[in-house]
Amino acid sequence: MPAPTPAPQDIAFPGVLKLEVDATDTERRIFGVRETIPVAKAGPTTLLFPAWIPGAHAPRGQLEKVAGLVIRAGGKVIPWMRDPVDVFAFHVDVPQGVSALDIEFEYTSPTATDQGRVVMTPEMLNLQWFSVALYPAGYFARRIPIDASVRLPDGWKFGTALEVASTAGGLTRFKQVPFETLIDSPMFAGRYFRQIDLDPTGPAPVRMDIVADRPELLDATPDQIARHRELVQQAYKLFGSHHYDHYDFLVAFTDRMGGIGTEHHRSSEDGTIPGYFTDWATTPASRDLLPHEYTHSWNGKFRRPADLWTPNYNVPMRGSLLWVYEGQTQYWGFVLSGRSGLLSRQEALDALAATAALYENRVGRRWRPVEDTTNDPIIASRRPAPWTSWQRSEDYYSEGQLVWLDADTLIRERSGGKRSLDDFAAAFFGIQDGSWTPAPYTFDDVVAVLNKVEPYDWASFLHARIDEVAVKPPLDGLARGGWKLVYTEKPTDYFKSAEARRRSVDLTYSIGVTLNRDGEFTGVQWDGPAFKAGLTVGGKLLAVNGIAYDADRLKEAITAAKTGAPLDLIVKNGDHFRTVRLDYRGGLRYPRLERIPGATDRLSAIYAPR
Ligand SMILES: [Zn+2]
């Protein structure tokens, strides 16, 4: 085996990297890169392309899209050699008398969705610096200074957490930052742009920087802006701190550029639906995105699991505490949605019902603990899975959310309503106000702060719910919150919004399938009625009771089958056609929460604004 790539050291890099990105070729979706990397001495040196992407928790750097790599020293092209084991590393032999390497390459970003997430359209782009920069091996990323600049199409505006040094024509130079800050500070730029100030009088600027497919999508009502402003205030009341000197929500209203939700210390990438403002009434299922990513500035970026923190982007990350990083962020994301008014109390309760139902039916817990799903970013890389209810997925997000509801209601019950998980949030995330230097933590640190808030055997509580295979879903928080999960024939408005968002017909809790608009089965619930009848993901439903498939007709037939004949389905799978009899009599079933008469209504207290 070749010698390993030099490990990163906590020492100052001797010199300043210079990076120039040409992002004007939006038609071909190609980023042009020119970079200068100083070298201290002649001899072997190693340059790295970022592999382990923060927020992805996996080696998802798109190395295959690097093309045209040429390295020059003193004006002469010199050969590079890719490391045969660590393929993200490029070895170069620096000639005598050379002080810097001049690098050129193209980042050929996806021209179609099957190549990856589209990051450039004729109207907007998402510049992610980890795709357009090599960096020297052997140093902590925070010890490598870099001067970065970008050229954008004429007339485009942009948002980023980086601070501008100068702008001339389409070229913007940014103030020097550590390489770590550059990677943590992506850009959204676009032809149609609007900035909204979300905290005119607060301790640090907080802004929404919005790009959109069309200019009319940028229209926001004063009420919509007020709710986003309230998000900032409710977050401050919850955490009692902020971990940025300014914060930019980088928001895209688009169905052309790929969707995204990625957290950073001082910004977040929030790619959402075109009608985020303009279709407000029917799209509540899109509104926990900003509260979720904002929460990450405290939970994930500032407080960082010790085994997830790495000194650079080519050291493997470990996700053992993602049920805190993502699970509690999922929890606060929905709570802050409710407290800020981005979701009404009813919508927040309906969202919780949808999550509770999903995990009540997630039969994969019979074999796989939540903890093991923290490996899924690496194992599955978010590829679609045929049997999610059995295989499980990144369940540490939403099953984690339910575990934290369990903990919150337990603290509230045991303390007679005097304390809650809010106190944990203030004590755990609220330290070192104003700092955005990551403060790492371990499992024991989480348990210790929980114990300060409310003495209890939190270690056993968490081990039982996170580390062990469990048949019983973690729904105790609902009952302790004063509510129970029930199924009714009509979906909630929130459930309908979520179906519309996924362009899906969701019959998971009745016959046990989800279908896309073409009638293809996109999900079949493991051990459910459809599963037992032999239906499979990827098959296509052609007819119901002898008549061509249509979503409403299928729902009517499910209702009629309660008292009438079973369903006869014609199903196509590959080039095989067959008739399937589905003897299901339970009618349509959609989750919602129902009050437990007389029980303390802790859920409403949790979602109420502070
Ligand atoms: Zn997240």
Coordinates of C-alpha atoms and ligand atoms in Angstrom, one line a residue, residues 263 292-293 296 326 329 397, ligand 1:
E263 CA -26.8 24.0 7.8
H292 CA -34.7 23.4 11.2
E293 CA -31.7 24.8 9.4
H296 CA -28.5 23.9 13.4
E326 CA -30.5 16.0 13.7
T329 CA -33.0 19.9 15.6
Y397 CA -34.1 12.5 12.4
Ligands
ZN1 ZN -30.7 18.9 9.7

